[in-house]
mmCIF file of C-alpha atoms (C1' of nucleotides) in Angstrom:
data_model
loop_
_atom_site.group_PDB
_atom_site.id
_atom_site.type_symbol
_atom_site.label_atom_id
_atom_site.label_comp_id
_atom_site.label_asym_id
_atom_site.label_seq_id
_atom_site.Cartn_x
_atom_site.Cartn_y
_atom_site.Cartn_z
ATOM 1 C CA UNK A 1 134.927 132.508 -2.267
ATOM 2 C CA UNK A 2 131.750 133.092 0.128
ATOM 3 C CA UNK A 3 130.720 135.860 1.947
ATOM 4 C CA UNK A 4 128.202 136.731 4.226
ATOM 5 C CA UNK A 5 126.731 140.380 5.043
ATOM 6 C CA UNK A 6 125.626 141.545 8.043
ATOM 7 C CA UNK A 7 124.450 144.777 9.651
ATOM 8 C CA UNK A 8 124.168 146.596 13.032
ATOM 9 C CA UNK A 9 122.066 146.373 15.672
ATOM 10 C CA UNK A 10 118.757 147.826 14.514
ATOM 11 C CA UNK A 11 116.225 146.563 12.566
ATOM 12 C CA UNK A 12 114.623 148.998 9.994
ATOM 13 C CA UNK A 13 112.572 146.475 7.795
ATOM 14 C CA UNK A 14 110.231 145.696 11.176
ATOM 15 C CA UNK A 15 108.277 148.304 13.062
ATOM 16 C CA UNK A 16 109.592 148.635 16.021
ATOM 17 C CA UNK A 17 113.061 147.203 15.663
ATOM 18 C CA UNK A 18 115.531 149.035 17.870
ATOM 19 C CA UNK A 19 116.289 146.884 20.749
ATOM 20 C CA UNK A 20 117.975 150.421 22.274
ATOM 21 C CA UNK A 21 115.408 152.007 24.013
ATOM 22 C CA UNK A 22 117.030 153.949 27.646
ATOM 23 C CA UNK A 23 116.494 156.380 30.132
ATOM 24 C CA UNK A 24 118.569 159.130 31.299
ATOM 25 C CA UNK A 25 120.281 159.339 34.927
ATOM 26 C CA UNK A 26 118.786 162.679 35.572
ATOM 27 C CA UNK A 27 115.502 161.277 34.830
ATOM 28 C CA UNK A 28 115.611 158.087 36.744
ATOM 29 C CA UNK A 29 116.867 160.358 39.778
ATOM 30 C CA UNK A 30 113.620 162.290 39.611
ATOM 31 C CA UNK A 31 111.811 158.827 40.634
ATOM 32 C CA UNK A 32 112.324 158.894 44.505
ATOM 33 C CA UNK A 33 112.125 155.243 45.431
ATOM 34 C CA UNK A 34 115.010 153.039 44.405
ATOM 35 C CA UNK A 35 112.721 150.022 43.767
ATOM 36 C CA UNK A 36 110.924 152.050 41.410
ATOM 37 C CA UNK A 37 113.841 153.433 39.480
ATOM 38 C CA UNK A 38 115.127 149.873 39.193
ATOM 39 C CA UNK A 39 111.375 148.946 37.783
ATOM 40 C CA UNK A 40 111.725 151.441 35.213
ATOM 41 C CA UNK A 41 114.897 149.974 34.076
ATOM 42 C CA UNK A 42 113.548 146.436 33.937
ATOM 43 C CA UNK A 43 110.739 147.612 32.176
ATOM 44 C CA UNK A 44 112.917 149.062 29.186
ATOM 45 C CA UNK A 45 115.594 145.981 29.315
ATOM 46 C CA UNK A 46 112.366 143.729 29.027
ATOM 47 C CA UNK A 47 111.133 145.649 26.194
ATOM 48 C CA UNK A 48 114.647 145.772 24.710
ATOM 49 C CA UNK A 49 115.338 141.792 25.056
ATOM 50 C CA UNK A 50 111.486 141.241 23.793
ATOM 51 C CA UNK A 51 112.931 143.607 20.541
ATOM 52 C CA UNK A 52 116.048 141.691 19.974
ATOM 53 C CA UNK A 53 114.292 138.421 19.887
ATOM 54 C CA UNK A 54 112.078 139.420 17.308
ATOM 55 C CA UNK A 55 115.112 141.186 15.364
ATOM 56 C CA UNK A 56 116.658 137.806 15.665
ATOM 57 C CA UNK A 57 113.921 135.965 14.453
ATOM 58 C CA UNK A 58 113.732 138.274 11.373
ATOM 59 C CA UNK A 59 117.643 137.807 11.007
ATOM 60 C CA UNK A 60 117.175 134.439 10.667
ATOM 61 C CA UNK A 61 114.036 134.385 8.265
ATOM 62 C CA UNK A 62 116.388 136.346 6.046
ATOM 63 C CA UNK A 63 119.696 134.443 6.075
ATOM 64 C CA UNK A 64 121.318 136.817 7.845
ATOM 65 C CA UNK A 65 123.640 135.298 9.958
ATOM 66 C CA UNK A 66 126.030 138.096 10.843
ATOM 67 C CA UNK A 67 124.610 140.569 13.347
ATOM 68 C CA UNK A 68 125.682 143.126 15.802
ATOM 69 C CA UNK A 69 123.865 143.335 19.049
ATOM 70 C CA UNK A 70 123.398 146.617 20.582
ATOM 71 C CA UNK A 71 125.555 147.678 23.677
ATOM 72 C CA UNK A 72 122.488 149.293 25.251
ATOM 73 C CA UNK A 73 120.472 146.411 25.704
ATOM 74 C CA UNK A 74 120.355 146.914 29.401
ATOM 75 C CA UNK A 75 119.692 150.451 30.151
ATOM 76 C CA UNK A 76 122.630 151.993 32.324
ATOM 77 C CA UNK A 77 123.916 148.389 33.498
ATOM 78 C CA UNK A 78 127.269 149.733 34.611
ATOM 79 C CA UNK A 79 126.160 153.225 36.078
ATOM 80 C CA UNK A 80 126.174 153.197 39.572
ATOM 81 C CA UNK A 81 122.330 153.972 39.227
ATOM 82 C CA UNK A 82 121.873 150.450 38.794
ATOM 83 C CA UNK A 83 124.759 148.974 41.248
ATOM 84 C CA UNK A 84 123.822 145.557 42.237
ATOM 85 C CA UNK A 85 121.143 144.815 39.828
ATOM 86 C CA UNK A 86 121.638 141.221 38.711
ATOM 87 C CA UNK A 87 119.764 141.797 35.178
ATOM 88 C CA UNK A 88 121.185 138.472 34.158
ATOM 89 C CA UNK A 89 119.251 136.648 36.629
ATOM 90 C CA UNK A 90 115.936 138.951 36.144
ATOM 91 C CA UNK A 91 116.100 138.092 32.684
ATOM 92 C CA UNK A 92 117.721 134.323 32.647
ATOM 93 C CA UNK A 93 114.997 133.100 30.173
ATOM 94 C CA UNK A 94 114.819 135.876 27.338
ATOM 95 C CA UNK A 95 118.786 135.970 27.581
ATOM 96 C CA UNK A 96 118.824 132.091 26.956
ATOM 97 C CA UNK A 97 115.986 132.398 24.239
ATOM 98 C CA UNK A 98 118.388 134.921 22.053
ATOM 99 C CA UNK A 99 121.273 132.739 22.656
ATOM 100 C CA UNK A 100 118.809 129.314 21.556
ATOM 101 C CA UNK A 101 118.185 131.432 18.202
ATOM 102 C CA UNK A 102 121.638 132.390 17.612
ATOM 103 C CA UNK A 103 123.245 128.767 17.993
ATOM 104 C CA UNK A 104 119.981 127.174 15.966
ATOM 105 C CA UNK A 105 120.223 129.371 12.952
ATOM 106 C CA UNK A 106 124.374 129.638 13.477
ATOM 107 C CA UNK A 107 124.407 133.373 13.206
ATOM 108 C CA UNK A 108 127.410 135.196 14.359
ATOM 109 C CA UNK A 109 126.655 137.730 16.783
ATOM 110 C CA UNK A 110 129.133 140.532 17.962
ATOM 111 C CA UNK A 111 129.307 143.516 19.926
ATOM 112 C CA UNK A 112 130.782 147.020 19.924
ATOM 113 C CA UNK A 113 131.545 148.652 22.982
ATOM 114 C CA UNK A 114 131.277 152.183 22.386
ATOM 115 C CA UNK A 115 134.139 155.075 22.466
ATOM 116 C CA UNK A 116 134.341 155.741 26.098
ATOM 117 C CA UNK A 117 135.795 152.050 26.665
ATOM 118 C CA UNK A 118 139.264 152.444 26.515
ATOM 119 C CA UNK A 119 141.886 149.698 27.745
ATOM 120 C CA UNK A 120 144.896 151.944 27.143
ATOM 121 C CA UNK A 121 144.153 155.253 29.099
ATOM 122 C CA UNK A 122 146.459 156.128 31.423
ATOM 123 C CA UNK A 123 144.048 157.082 33.968
ATOM 124 C CA UNK A 124 143.259 154.042 36.248
ATOM 125 C CA UNK A 125 139.451 154.889 36.776
ATOM 126 C CA UNK A 126 138.811 154.876 32.743
ATOM 127 C CA UNK A 127 140.420 151.602 32.438
ATOM 128 C CA UNK A 128 138.398 150.468 35.437
ATOM 129 C CA UNK A 129 135.386 151.706 33.865
ATOM 130 C CA UNK A 130 136.394 150.061 30.581
ATOM 131 C CA UNK A 131 136.872 146.710 32.359
ATOM 132 C CA UNK A 132 133.068 146.752 33.779
ATOM 133 C CA UNK A 133 132.132 147.542 30.437
ATOM 134 C CA UNK A 134 133.419 144.450 29.121
ATOM 135 C CA UNK A 135 132.234 142.644 32.047
ATOM 136 C CA UNK A 136 128.964 143.540 31.401
ATOM 137 C CA UNK A 137 129.235 142.776 27.589
ATOM 138 C CA UNK A 138 130.655 139.161 28.762
ATOM 139 C CA UNK A 139 127.891 138.633 31.404
ATOM 140 C CA UNK A 140 125.230 138.990 28.775
ATOM 141 C CA UNK A 141 127.217 136.573 26.309
ATOM 142 C CA UNK A 142 127.412 134.081 28.847
ATOM 143 C CA UNK A 143 123.956 134.333 30.124
ATOM 144 C CA UNK A 144 122.793 133.600 26.318
ATOM 145 C CA UNK A 145 125.523 130.543 26.804
ATOM 146 C CA UNK A 146 126.968 131.809 23.696
ATOM 147 C CA UNK A 147 131.225 131.048 23.555
ATOM 148 C CA UNK A 148 134.348 132.687 22.726
ATOM 149 C CA UNK A 149 133.018 133.109 19.275
ATOM 150 C CA UNK A 150 130.609 135.940 20.262
ATOM 151 C CA UNK A 151 133.205 138.502 19.989
ATOM 152 C CA UNK A 152 134.121 142.268 21.274
ATOM 153 C CA UNK A 153 135.340 144.516 18.969
ATOM 154 C CA UNK A 154 137.603 146.995 20.659
ATOM 155 C CA UNK A 155 139.989 149.690 19.221
ATOM 156 C CA UNK A 156 143.423 150.551 20.757
ATOM 157 C CA UNK A 157 142.403 153.822 22.262
ATOM 158 C CA UNK A 158 144.031 157.007 22.724
ATOM 159 C CA UNK A 159 147.461 158.529 21.319
ATOM 160 C CA UNK A 160 148.291 160.494 24.416
ATOM 161 C CA UNK A 161 151.077 162.029 22.447
ATOM 162 C CA UNK A 162 153.002 158.525 22.580
ATOM 163 C CA UNK A 163 151.863 156.032 20.029
ATOM 164 C CA UNK A 164 154.664 153.719 20.950
ATOM 165 C CA UNK A 165 153.968 153.948 24.356
ATOM 166 C CA UNK A 166 150.446 153.823 24.527
ATOM 167 C CA UNK A 167 150.243 150.430 22.107
ATOM 168 C CA UNK A 168 152.675 149.226 24.841
ATOM 169 C CA UNK A 169 150.316 150.310 27.338
ATOM 170 C CA UNK A 170 147.459 148.669 25.843
ATOM 171 C CA UNK A 171 149.531 145.225 25.547
ATOM 172 C CA UNK A 172 149.973 145.381 29.127
ATOM 173 C CA UNK A 173 146.760 145.445 29.944
ATOM 174 C CA UNK A 174 145.416 143.067 27.367
ATOM 175 C CA UNK A 175 147.740 140.595 28.815
ATOM 176 C CA UNK A 176 146.202 141.133 32.272
ATOM 177 C CA UNK A 177 142.656 140.591 31.377
ATOM 178 C CA UNK A 178 140.781 137.456 32.568
ATOM 179 C CA UNK A 179 140.530 134.715 29.967
ATOM 180 C CA UNK A 180 136.986 135.285 30.024
ATOM 181 C CA UNK A 181 137.440 138.643 28.443
ATOM 182 C CA UNK A 182 140.431 138.197 26.652
ATOM 183 C CA UNK A 183 139.326 135.827 24.251
ATOM 184 C CA UNK A 184 136.476 137.363 23.401
ATOM 185 C CA UNK A 185 137.863 140.373 22.069
ATOM 186 C CA UNK A 186 139.134 141.196 18.925
ATOM 187 C CA UNK A 187 140.857 144.842 17.421
ATOM 188 C CA UNK A 188 139.629 146.864 15.113
ATOM 189 C CA UNK A 189 141.571 149.712 12.840
ATOM 190 C CA UNK A 190 140.186 153.221 13.579
ATOM 191 C CA UNK A 191 139.567 156.641 11.404
ATOM 192 C CA UNK A 192 141.823 158.803 13.317
ATOM 193 C CA UNK A 193 144.953 157.212 15.339
ATOM 194 C CA UNK A 194 145.525 153.389 14.697
ATOM 195 C CA UNK A 195 145.738 152.409 11.301
ATOM 196 C CA UNK A 196 145.512 148.984 9.541
ATOM 197 C CA UNK A 197 149.135 148.505 9.576
ATOM 198 C CA UNK A 198 149.619 149.246 13.088
ATOM 199 C CA UNK A 199 147.118 147.047 14.397
ATOM 200 C CA UNK A 200 147.804 144.455 12.500
ATOM 201 C CA UNK A 201 151.346 144.234 14.088
ATOM 202 C CA UNK A 202 149.702 144.672 17.772
ATOM 203 C CA UNK A 203 146.927 142.179 16.485
ATOM 204 C CA UNK A 204 150.004 139.664 15.427
ATOM 205 C CA UNK A 205 152.130 140.161 18.585
ATOM 206 C CA UNK A 206 149.267 139.058 20.730
ATOM 207 C CA UNK A 207 147.672 137.105 19.025
ATOM 208 C CA UNK A 208 144.442 138.194 18.691
ATOM 209 C CA UNK A 209 142.132 138.453 15.259
ATOM 210 C CA UNK A 210 141.784 141.920 13.580
ATOM 211 C CA UNK A 211 138.791 143.547 12.289
ATOM 212 C CA UNK A 212 139.891 145.677 9.409
ATOM 213 C CA UNK A 213 137.604 148.530 8.979
ATOM 214 C CA UNK A 214 138.218 149.392 5.238
ATOM 215 C CA UNK A 215 136.400 152.911 5.724
ATOM 216 C CA UNK A 216 138.228 153.547 8.346
ATOM 217 C CA UNK A 217 141.714 152.615 6.355
ATOM 218 C CA UNK A 218 140.497 155.121 3.870
ATOM 219 C CA UNK A 219 140.295 157.834 6.447
ATOM 220 C CA UNK A 220 143.698 156.711 8.054
ATOM 221 C CA UNK A 221 146.639 155.001 6.935
ATOM 222 C CA UNK A 222 150.125 155.512 6.060
ATOM 223 C CA UNK A 223 150.315 154.944 2.382
ATOM 224 C CA UNK A 224 150.216 151.401 2.629
ATOM 225 C CA UNK A 225 147.883 149.281 0.014
ATOM 226 C CA UNK A 226 145.292 147.241 1.475
ATOM 227 C CA UNK A 227 146.303 144.593 -0.782
ATOM 228 C CA UNK A 228 149.646 144.099 0.337
ATOM 229 C CA UNK A 229 148.531 143.390 4.204
ATOM 230 C CA UNK A 230 144.794 141.661 3.660
ATOM 231 C CA UNK A 231 146.475 138.310 3.543
ATOM 232 C CA UNK A 232 148.112 139.028 6.779
ATOM 233 C CA UNK A 233 145.100 140.605 8.357
ATOM 234 C CA UNK A 234 143.201 137.566 7.849
ATOM 235 C CA UNK A 235 145.685 135.246 8.620
ATOM 236 C CA UNK A 236 145.503 136.758 12.363
ATOM 237 C CA UNK A 237 141.930 134.738 12.604
ATOM 238 C CA UNK A 238 143.717 131.324 12.060
ATOM 239 C CA UNK A 239 141.198 128.806 11.091
ATOM 240 C CA UNK A 240 138.116 131.188 11.796
ATOM 241 C CA UNK A 241 136.176 132.883 9.132
ATOM 242 C CA UNK A 242 137.581 136.774 8.884
ATOM 243 C CA UNK A 243 135.250 139.677 9.771
ATOM 244 C CA UNK A 244 135.438 142.935 8.074
ATOM 245 C CA UNK A 245 133.462 146.549 8.717
ATOM 246 C CA UNK A 246 132.147 148.066 5.546
ATOM 247 C CA UNK A 247 130.706 151.456 5.083
ATOM 248 C CA UNK A 248 130.999 154.303 2.247
ATOM 249 C CA UNK A 249 131.395 157.715 3.248
ATOM 250 C CA UNK A 250 128.778 160.358 3.809
ATOM 251 C CA UNK A 251 129.101 163.031 1.141
ATOM 252 C CA UNK A 252 129.559 165.970 3.505
ATOM 253 C CA UNK A 253 132.170 168.120 4.678
ATOM 254 C CA UNK A 254 133.091 165.079 7.117
ATOM 255 C CA UNK A 255 134.180 162.342 5.399
ATOM 256 C CA UNK A 256 134.656 160.006 8.350
ATOM 257 C CA UNK A 257 130.929 160.067 8.535
ATOM 258 C CA UNK A 258 128.877 156.681 7.237
ATOM 259 C CA UNK A 259 126.404 157.235 4.579
ATOM 260 C CA UNK A 260 123.158 155.663 3.892
ATOM 261 C CA UNK A 261 123.815 152.994 1.962
ATOM 262 C CA UNK A 262 126.800 151.329 0.386
ATOM 263 C CA UNK A 263 128.506 152.479 -3.014
ATOM 264 C CA UNK A 264 128.515 148.956 -4.816
ATOM 265 C CA UNK A 265 131.374 150.119 -6.732
ATOM 266 C CA UNK A 266 133.180 150.628 -3.714
ATOM 267 C CA UNK A 267 132.341 147.276 -2.708
ATOM 268 C CA UNK A 268 133.367 145.673 -5.736
ATOM 269 C CA UNK A 269 137.246 147.336 -5.322
ATOM 270 C CA UNK A 270 137.271 145.826 -2.139
ATOM 271 C CA UNK A 271 135.803 142.119 -3.377
ATOM 272 C CA UNK A 272 138.904 142.254 -6.186
ATOM 273 C CA UNK A 273 141.449 142.885 -3.838
ATOM 274 C CA UNK A 274 139.890 140.150 -1.298
ATOM 275 C CA UNK A 275 139.956 137.765 -3.929
ATOM 276 C CA UNK A 276 143.695 137.127 -4.151
ATOM 277 C CA UNK A 277 143.385 135.576 -0.783
ATOM 278 C CA UNK A 278 140.661 133.312 -2.034
ATOM 279 C CA UNK A 279 138.959 132.860 1.443
ATOM 280 C CA UNK A 280 135.532 133.126 2.541
ATOM 281 C CA UNK A 281 135.136 135.848 5.013
ATOM 282 C CA UNK A 282 131.916 138.261 6.703
ATOM 283 C CA UNK A 283 131.219 141.690 6.238
ATOM 284 C CA UNK A 284 129.492 144.142 9.112
ATOM 285 C CA UNK A 285 127.820 147.034 6.640
ATOM 286 C CA UNK A 286 127.765 149.664 8.524
ATOM 287 C CA UNK A 287 125.385 152.209 6.797
ATOM 288 C CA UNK A 288 122.381 154.383 8.362
ATOM 289 C CA UNK A 289 120.016 152.543 6.401
ATOM 290 C CA UNK A 290 121.082 149.222 8.218
ATOM 291 C CA UNK A 291 119.174 146.381 7.132
ATOM 292 C CA UNK A 292 117.848 148.213 4.265
ATOM 293 C CA UNK A 293 121.281 149.349 2.955
ATOM 294 C CA UNK A 294 122.267 145.495 3.134
ATOM 295 C CA UNK A 295 119.156 144.218 0.993
ATOM 296 C CA UNK A 296 119.782 147.397 -1.533
ATOM 297 C CA UNK A 297 123.333 146.347 -2.077
ATOM 298 C CA UNK A 298 122.479 142.739 -2.630
ATOM 299 C CA UNK A 299 119.935 143.979 -5.436
ATOM 300 C CA UNK A 300 122.835 146.015 -7.004
ATOM 301 C CA UNK A 301 125.180 142.819 -6.495
ATOM 302 C CA UNK A 302 122.818 140.555 -8.320
ATOM 303 C CA UNK A 303 123.666 142.566 -11.729
ATOM 304 C CA UNK A 304 127.573 142.414 -11.566
ATOM 305 C CA UNK A 305 128.955 139.656 -13.733
ATOM 306 C CA UNK A 306 131.061 137.300 -11.379
ATOM 307 C CA UNK A 307 128.701 137.569 -8.676
ATOM 308 C CA UNK A 308 126.433 134.644 -7.503
ATOM 309 C CA UNK A 309 123.763 135.194 -4.938
ATOM 310 C CA UNK A 310 123.405 132.455 -2.734
ATOM 311 C CA UNK A 311 120.574 134.140 -0.455
ATOM 312 C CA UNK A 312 119.441 137.506 0.672
ATOM 313 C CA UNK A 313 122.764 137.947 2.428
ATOM 314 C CA UNK A 314 125.203 135.919 1.168
ATOM 315 C CA UNK A 315 127.347 135.777 -2.013
ATOM 316 C CA UNK A 316 129.747 133.823 -3.995
ATOM 317 C CA UNK A 317 132.232 135.598 -5.776
ATOM 318 C "C1'" DT B 1 102.688 165.525 16.554
ATOM 319 C "C1'" DC B 2 106.891 168.044 15.717
ATOM 320 C "C1'" DG B 3 111.667 169.618 16.653
ATOM 321 C "C1'" DT B 4 115.455 170.386 19.993
ATOM 322 C "C1'" DG B 5 118.692 170.193 23.522
ATOM 323 C "C1'" DT B 6 120.225 166.770 26.317
ATOM 324 C "C1'" DC B 7 122.280 162.394 27.360
ATOM 325 C "C1'" DA B 8 127.346 158.067 31.619
ATOM 326 C "C1'" DA B 9 131.206 157.219 29.872
ATOM 327 C "C1'" DG B 10 137.123 159.803 26.735
ATOM 328 C "C1'" DA B 11 140.189 161.890 23.664
ATOM 329 C "C1'" DT B 12 141.791 165.773 21.314
ATOM 330 C "C1'" DC B 13 141.463 169.779 19.417
ATOM 331 C "C1'" DT B 14 140.284 175.320 20.057
ATOM 332 C "C1'" DT B 15 140.562 178.932 22.948
ATOM 333 C "C1'" DA C 1 142.542 175.400 32.400
ATOM 334 C "C1'" DA C 2 138.131 175.597 30.263
ATOM 335 C "C1'" DG C 3 135.129 174.894 26.810
ATOM 336 C "C1'" DA C 4 133.666 172.879 22.125
ATOM 337 C "C1'" DT C 5 133.773 168.848 19.248
ATOM 338 C "C1'" DC C 6 133.978 164.368 17.749
ATOM 339 C "C1'" DT C 7 129.512 161.044 17.001
ATOM 340 C "C1'" DT C 8 124.945 158.044 17.627
ATOM 341 C "C1'" DG C 9 120.144 157.019 18.407
ATOM 342 C "C1'" DA C 10 116.845 158.223 21.526
ATOM 343 C "C1'" DC C 11 114.548 160.472 25.687
ATOM 344 C "C1'" DA C 12 111.999 164.308 27.287
ATOM 345 C "C1'" DC C 13 110.425 168.507 26.982
ATOM 346 C "C1'" DG C 14 108.331 172.224 25.475
ATOM 347 C "C1'" DA C 15 105.960 174.730 21.293
#
DNA sequence: TCGTGTCAAGATCTT
DNA sequence: AAGATCTTGACACGA
């Protein structure tokens, strides 16, 4: 089976590899003129997009096909201070250039709206904000002219003291989403509330791909062994290549935190479980050291018998 | 230049 | 009911 590896948002292997520059609302509102406020946001966005393009070229050059785009490309895009700003129009050519690289090099890009984006909240304004944030992500993908294969990873959300009802609420809102958003959503198990089994069942019901996060499964599961459900998890992807998230626990009181690097022995344990599925898949490496962690994992994998290195970010096992 | 408090957003635990 | 904590990377300010 072929396994491609990728990393999240920031390239540490090149200088100025963070397409994450932003400002705070407090600082922005110190600027009197609305037009000057917007200029500042524009300047930051422009810089981020230029960085993003460099990062994409770097990824392509290193055969890294799997990549997560930061949610902070356009600073404060969905905050009221930026209301009415047509960032896609302003940066049409920059966004197209990014999309062009993605398509030319067959990169697999996704985004992961962060934990404020919650569809199953009982609070209407929270769901409204989540929809606005999803819309923002879809706007960017559409401006890049990327199809529904550019996905948005979401968690189920909060428990609100009643898991069954909270899952039910997720399903209802999910079905009401416009196609343009719904077709991009994939759902990940989290480290506290919704186990891999919970998400698998949900994903089967709503016919949506599931992203297995192996580390989250270690933090939060119901005593179910991964090998028993992995084939079903992969099956939620149909003919698409499944993707999983992989990280190692930081050696601290909080086991849920991500470590700098990936422990190769843990990775091998997963490979051996996955081998029984006999299916290609992609791995998003979630480590503090980002692309550097990916490269150092690859170096270690070279030493393992049975692992054949295809290129800097792909193996056969 | 370096260190530190703060940041749009929610949920949940603690007091 | 209010406040702290979670978690992340980076800004912005002050030393």
